[in-house]
Amino acid sequence: YRLAQVRDVAEVAQRAVLPDPPRRVGPVRVAARYVAAHAEARIGGDLYAVLATPFGVRAIIGDVRGKGLGAVSTVSVLVGAFCHEAERVTTLAELADRLDDALARRGTDDTFEDFTTAVLLQIPPDGRTAQVLNRGHPPPYLVDERAVSPLEPTTHELPLGLRLPGAGTSGQMAADVFPLRSGAFLLLVTDGVTEARDGNGAFYDPSIRLTPGAYSSPQCLVDALLRDVHRWTGGRNQDDMAVLALAAGAR
């Protein structure tokens, strides 16, 4: 009974800090899932959010490298800052700076333990490209009729919260731009997916395991991924997993 109470409280806290995004944000269809590594602990440091802005649809996925209530607090700070700033700043680099500022204002004493890997993504109103700014996070995947392709960053940047004194801002850093074909999906994951191991210790690789052209909706893609990770690990989740799938335009 007490365990059930703890799980219920944790689930309510998780939904308050990390609400599920709507199924459609502007012209973009959305699906998301959070899977805790342990059933008795339905709250952790993975995060995502999707928002319609004057610059297009913007999304974030991230993984706080702290644990416990400190990680939950960081998730709350970052999601709140993202939702506040994403409508105001013109570039993803500026948005990353604002998130760094929000973490700096939080003023923790364990800065180098409480950083957050993250991907910031923007789909402009025409839906023809994806702009991606990667701050030390596993790359997103482009899933279309031809292939499942990781969108690797041109440059490797530090995670959020690790901006060094005197290092300046991200303002001069341009987001990578990738073309989007009609019917393509963007799949964003945390390392609970990419570092999931099978019985031989091999890591899960979405670009090999997923089937191009097999998914009718973002939700179908998310469900298929999580089922396959479950098969890969034999149901033994080693870490929390957050998954976010986006599709521009109607289908």
CSV table of C-alpha atoms in Angstrom, one decimal:
chain,number,residue,atom,x,y,z
A,1,TYR,CA,0.0,0.0,0.0
A,2,ARG,CA,2.8,2.5,0.9
A,3,LEU,CA,4.7,1.6,-2.3
A,4,ALA,CA,1.5,2.3,-4.3
A,5,GLN,CA,1.1,5.7,-2.6
A,6,VAL,CA,4.7,6.6,-3.4
A,7,ARG,CA,4.2,5.6,-7.0
A,8,ASP,CA,1.0,7.7,-7.3
A,9,VAL,CA,2.7,10.7,-5.8
A,10,ALA,CA,5.7,10.4,-8.1
A,11,GLU,CA,3.4,10.0,-11.1
A,12,VAL,CA,1.5,13.2,-10.2
A,13,ALA,CA,4.8,15.1,-9.7
A,14,GLN,CA,6.1,13.8,-13.0
A,15,ARG,CA,3.0,15.0,-14.9
A,16,ALA,CA,3.2,18.4,-13.2
A,17,VAL,CA,6.8,18.9,-14.0
A,18,LEU,CA,6.7,17.2,-17.4
A,19,PRO,CA,3.2,17.3,-18.9
A,20,ASP,CA,2.5,15.3,-22.1
A,21,PRO,CA,2.6,17.5,-25.2
A,22,PRO,CA,-0.5,17.8,-27.3
A,23,ARG,CA,-0.9,15.5,-30.3
A,24,ARG,CA,-0.6,18.4,-32.7
A,25,VAL,CA,1.4,21.6,-32.2
A,26,GLY,CA,0.7,23.9,-35.1
A,27,PRO,CA,1.2,21.9,-38.3
A,28,VAL,CA,3.3,19.2,-36.5
A,29,ARG,CA,2.0,16.0,-35.2
A,30,VAL,CA,3.6,14.9,-31.9
A,31,ALA,CA,4.0,11.8,-29.8
A,32,ALA,CA,6.0,11.4,-26.6
A,33,ARG,CA,6.6,8.8,-23.9
A,34,TYR,CA,8.6,8.7,-20.6
A,35,VAL,CA,9.5,5.2,-19.3
A,36,ALA,CA,11.1,5.0,-15.9
A,37,ALA,CA,13.9,2.5,-15.4
A,38,HIS,CA,12.1,1.3,-12.2
A,39,ALA,CA,8.4,0.9,-11.9
A,40,GLU,CA,8.5,2.1,-8.3
A,41,ALA,CA,10.2,5.4,-9.3
A,42,ARG,CA,8.1,7.1,-12.0
A,43,ILE,CA,10.1,10.3,-11.9
A,44,GLY,CA,13.5,11.3,-13.1
A,45,GLY,CA,15.8,13.7,-15.0
A,46,ASP,CA,14.7,13.2,-18.6
A,47,LEU,CA,12.7,16.0,-20.2
A,48,TYR,CA,10.9,17.1,-23.4
A,49,ALA,CA,8.7,19.9,-24.5
A,50,VAL,CA,7.2,21.1,-27.8
A,51,LEU,CA,5.9,24.6,-28.5
A,52,ALA,CA,4.5,26.6,-31.4
A,53,THR,CA,6.4,29.9,-31.8
A,54,PRO,CA,6.5,32.7,-34.4
A,55,PHE,CA,9.6,31.0,-35.8
A,56,GLY,CA,8.0,27.6,-36.3
A,57,VAL,CA,7.6,24.6,-34.0
A,58,ARG,CA,10.4,24.3,-31.4
A,59,ALA,CA,11.2,21.2,-29.3
A,60,ILE,CA,13.6,20.2,-26.7
A,61,ILE,CA,14.7,16.8,-25.3
A,62,GLY,CA,17.2,16.5,-22.5
A,63,ASP,CA,18.7,14.4,-19.8
A,64,VAL,CA,19.8,15.9,-16.5
A,65,ARG,CA,22.9,14.2,-15.1
A,66,GLY,CA,21.9,14.6,-11.5
A,67,LYS,CA,19.6,12.4,-9.5
A,68,GLY,CA,16.7,12.6,-7.2
A,69,LEU,CA,14.9,15.8,-6.3
A,70,GLY,CA,17.7,17.9,-7.6
A,71,ALA,CA,17.2,16.5,-11.1
A,72,VAL,CA,13.5,17.0,-10.9
A,73,SER,CA,14.1,20.7,-9.9
A,74,THR,CA,16.4,21.1,-12.9
A,75,VAL,CA,13.8,19.6,-15.2
A,76,SER,CA,11.3,22.1,-13.9
A,77,VAL,CA,13.7,25.0,-14.4
A,78,LEU,CA,14.6,24.0,-18.0
A,79,VAL,CA,11.1,23.2,-19.2
A,80,GLY,CA,9.8,26.4,-17.7
A,81,ALA,CA,12.7,28.4,-19.3
A,82,PHE,CA,12.2,26.7,-22.7
A,83,CYS,CA,8.4,27.5,-22.7
A,84,HIS,CA,9.1,31.1,-21.7
A,85,GLU,CA,12.0,31.9,-24.0
A,86,ALA,CA,11.2,29.8,-27.1
A,87,GLU,CA,8.6,32.3,-28.3
A,88,ARG,CA,10.9,35.3,-27.8
A,89,VAL,CA,14.4,34.6,-29.2
A,90,THR,CA,15.1,34.3,-32.9
A,91,THR,CA,17.7,31.5,-33.1
A,92,LEU,CA,18.2,28.2,-31.3
A,93,ALA,CA,21.7,29.4,-30.2
A,94,GLU,CA,20.1,32.3,-28.4
A,95,LEU,CA,17.6,29.9,-26.9
A,96,ALA,CA,20.4,27.7,-25.6
A,97,ASP,CA,22.0,30.8,-24.0
A,98,ARG,CA,18.8,31.6,-22.2
A,99,LEU,CA,18.6,28.0,-20.9
A,100,ASP,CA,22.2,28.3,-19.7
A,101,ASP,CA,21.3,31.5,-17.9
A,102,ALA,CA,18.3,29.8,-16.3
A,103,LEU,CA,20.6,27.1,-14.9
A,104,ALA,CA,23.1,29.7,-13.7
A,105,ARG,CA,20.4,31.6,-11.9
A,106,ARG,CA,19.5,28.3,-10.1
A,107,GLY,CA,22.8,28.6,-8.4
A,108,THR,CA,23.6,25.0,-7.4
A,109,ASP,CA,26.8,24.1,-5.7
A,110,ASP,CA,27.2,21.0,-7.8
A,111,THR,CA,27.3,22.6,-11.3
A,112,PHE,CA,29.5,20.0,-12.9
A,113,GLU,CA,27.3,17.2,-11.7
A,114,ASP,CA,24.0,18.8,-12.5
A,115,PHE,CA,24.5,19.6,-16.2
A,116,THR,CA,22.0,18.6,-18.9
A,117,THR,CA,22.6,17.1,-22.3
A,118,ALA,CA,20.0,18.4,-24.7
A,119,VAL,CA,18.9,18.8,-28.3
A,120,LEU,CA,17.0,21.9,-29.5
A,121,LEU,CA,15.1,21.5,-32.7
A,122,GLN,CA,13.0,23.8,-34.9
A,123,ILE,CA,10.7,23.0,-37.8
A,124,PRO,CA,10.1,26.3,-39.7
A,125,PRO,CA,6.6,27.1,-40.9
A,126,ASP,CA,7.3,25.7,-44.4
A,127,GLY,CA,8.1,22.3,-42.9
A,128,ARG,CA,10.9,21.7,-45.4
A,129,THR,CA,13.8,21.6,-43.0
A,130,ALA,CA,14.8,20.8,-39.4
A,131,GLN,CA,17.2,23.0,-37.6
A,132,VAL,CA,19.1,21.1,-34.8
A,133,LEU,CA,21.3,22.5,-32.1
A,134,ASN,CA,23.0,19.7,-30.1
A,135,ARG,CA,24.4,20.3,-26.7
A,136,GLY,CA,26.2,17.0,-25.9
A,137,HIS,CA,23.1,14.8,-26.5
A,138,PRO,CA,22.5,11.7,-28.6
A,139,PRO,CA,21.5,12.9,-32.1
A,140,PRO,CA,18.0,12.9,-33.3
A,141,TYR,CA,17.0,10.5,-36.2
A,142,LEU,CA,15.4,11.2,-39.5
A,143,VAL,CA,13.0,8.4,-40.3
A,144,ASP,CA,11.6,8.3,-43.8
A,145,GLU,CA,10.8,5.9,-46.6
A,146,ARG,CA,14.5,5.4,-47.4
A,147,ALA,CA,16.4,5.2,-44.2
A,148,VAL,CA,16.7,5.8,-40.4
A,149,SER,CA,19.6,8.3,-40.3
A,150,PRO,CA,21.2,10.0,-37.2
A,151,LEU,CA,21.5,13.7,-37.6
A,152,GLU,CA,25.0,14.2,-36.4
A,153,PRO,CA,26.1,17.7,-35.3
A,154,THR,CA,28.8,19.5,-37.3
A,155,THR,CA,30.5,20.6,-34.0
A,156,HIS,CA,30.3,18.9,-30.6
A,157,GLU,CA,29.3,21.4,-27.9
A,158,LEU,CA,29.2,21.3,-24.1
A,159,PRO,CA,25.9,20.3,-22.4
A,160,LEU,CA,23.7,23.0,-20.9
A,161,GLY,CA,25.0,24.2,-17.5
A,162,LEU,CA,28.6,23.8,-18.4
A,163,ARG,CA,29.2,27.2,-20.0
A,164,LEU,CA,32.7,28.1,-18.6
A,165,PRO,CA,33.5,31.6,-17.3
A,166,GLY,CA,34.9,33.8,-20.1
A,167,ALA,CA,33.7,31.4,-22.8
A,168,GLY,CA,31.2,33.8,-24.1
A,169,THR,CA,27.8,32.7,-25.4
A,170,SER,CA,26.4,30.3,-28.0
A,171,GLY,CA,25.2,33.2,-30.1
A,172,GLN,CA,27.8,32.6,-32.9
A,173,MET,CA,27.0,28.9,-33.1
A,174,ALA,CA,24.7,28.1,-36.0
A,175,ALA,CA,22.2,25.3,-35.9
A,176,ASP,CA,22.7,22.4,-38.4
A,177,VAL,CA,20.0,22.4,-41.1
A,178,PHE,CA,18.7,19.1,-42.5
A,179,PRO,CA,16.1,18.7,-45.3
A,180,LEU,CA,12.8,17.1,-44.5
A,181,ARG,CA,11.1,15.0,-47.2
A,182,SER,CA,7.3,14.7,-47.2
A,183,GLY,CA,6.1,12.0,-44.7
A,184,ALA,CA,9.4,12.0,-42.7
A,185,PHE,CA,9.5,11.7,-39.0
A,186,LEU,CA,12.0,13.2,-36.5
A,187,LEU,CA,12.8,10.9,-33.6
A,188,LEU,CA,14.4,12.3,-30.5
A,189,VAL,CA,15.6,10.1,-27.6
A,190,THR,CA,17.6,10.1,-24.4
A,191,ASP,CA,20.5,7.8,-23.8
A,192,GLY,CA,18.2,5.3,-22.0
A,193,VAL,CA,17.4,4.2,-25.5
A,194,THR,CA,20.9,4.4,-27.2
A,195,GLU,CA,22.7,2.9,-24.2
A,196,ALA,CA,20.2,0.0,-23.7
A,197,ARG,CA,22.1,-3.3,-23.8
A,198,ASP,CA,21.1,-6.7,-24.9
A,199,GLY,CA,22.3,-9.9,-23.1
A,200,ASN,CA,25.7,-9.7,-24.7
A,201,GLY,CA,26.2,-6.0,-23.7
A,202,ALA,CA,25.6,-4.6,-27.2
A,203,PHE,CA,24.1,-1.1,-27.4
A,204,TYR,CA,20.7,-0.5,-29.1
A,205,ASP,CA,21.0,1.3,-32.4
A,206,PRO,CA,17.7,2.8,-33.7
A,207,SER,CA,19.3,3.4,-37.2
A,208,ILE,CA,19.8,-0.4,-37.5
A,209,ARG,CA,16.8,-1.7,-35.6
A,210,LEU,CA,14.0,0.5,-36.9
A,211,THR,CA,12.4,-0.2,-40.3
A,212,PRO,CA,12.3,2.8,-42.8
A,213,GLY,CA,8.8,3.6,-44.1
A,214,ALA,CA,7.0,1.3,-41.6
A,215,TYR,CA,5.2,4.0,-39.5
A,216,SER,CA,1.9,5.7,-40.1
A,217,SER,CA,2.1,8.2,-37.3
A,218,PRO,CA,4.4,9.6,-34.6
A,219,GLN,CA,2.6,7.5,-32.0
A,220,CYS,CA,3.2,4.4,-34.1
A,221,LEU,CA,6.9,5.1,-34.3
A,222,VAL,CA,7.2,5.7,-30.6
A,223,ASP,CA,5.3,2.5,-29.7
A,224,ALA,CA,7.4,0.5,-32.2
A,225,LEU,CA,10.7,1.8,-30.8
A,226,LEU,CA,9.8,1.1,-27.2
A,227,ARG,CA,8.6,-2.4,-28.0
A,228,ASP,CA,11.8,-3.1,-29.8
A,229,VAL,CA,14.0,-1.7,-27.0
A,230,HIS,CA,12.0,-4.0,-24.6
A,231,ARG,CA,12.8,-7.0,-26.8
A,232,TRP,CA,16.4,-6.0,-27.1
A,233,THR,CA,16.9,-5.7,-23.3
A,234,GLY,CA,14.6,-8.6,-22.3
A,235,GLY,CA,12.5,-6.1,-20.4
A,236,ARG,CA,15.4,-4.9,-18.2
A,237,ASN,CA,15.5,-1.1,-18.4
A,238,GLN,CA,18.9,0.1,-17.3
A,239,ASP,CA,18.0,3.8,-17.4
A,240,ASP,CA,15.0,6.1,-17.8
A,241,MET,CA,13.9,6.6,-21.4
A,242,ALA,CA,12.3,9.7,-23.0
A,243,VAL,CA,11.1,9.5,-26.6
A,244,LEU,CA,9.7,12.3,-28.8
A,245,ALA,CA,8.5,11.9,-32.4
A,246,LEU,CA,7.5,14.7,-34.7
A,247,ALA,CA,6.0,14.8,-38.2
A,248,ALA,CA,5.5,18.0,-40.2
A,249,GLY,CA,2.2,18.4,-42.1
A,250,ALA,CA,-0.9,16.2,-42.4
A,251,ARG,CA,-0.7,12.6,-43.6
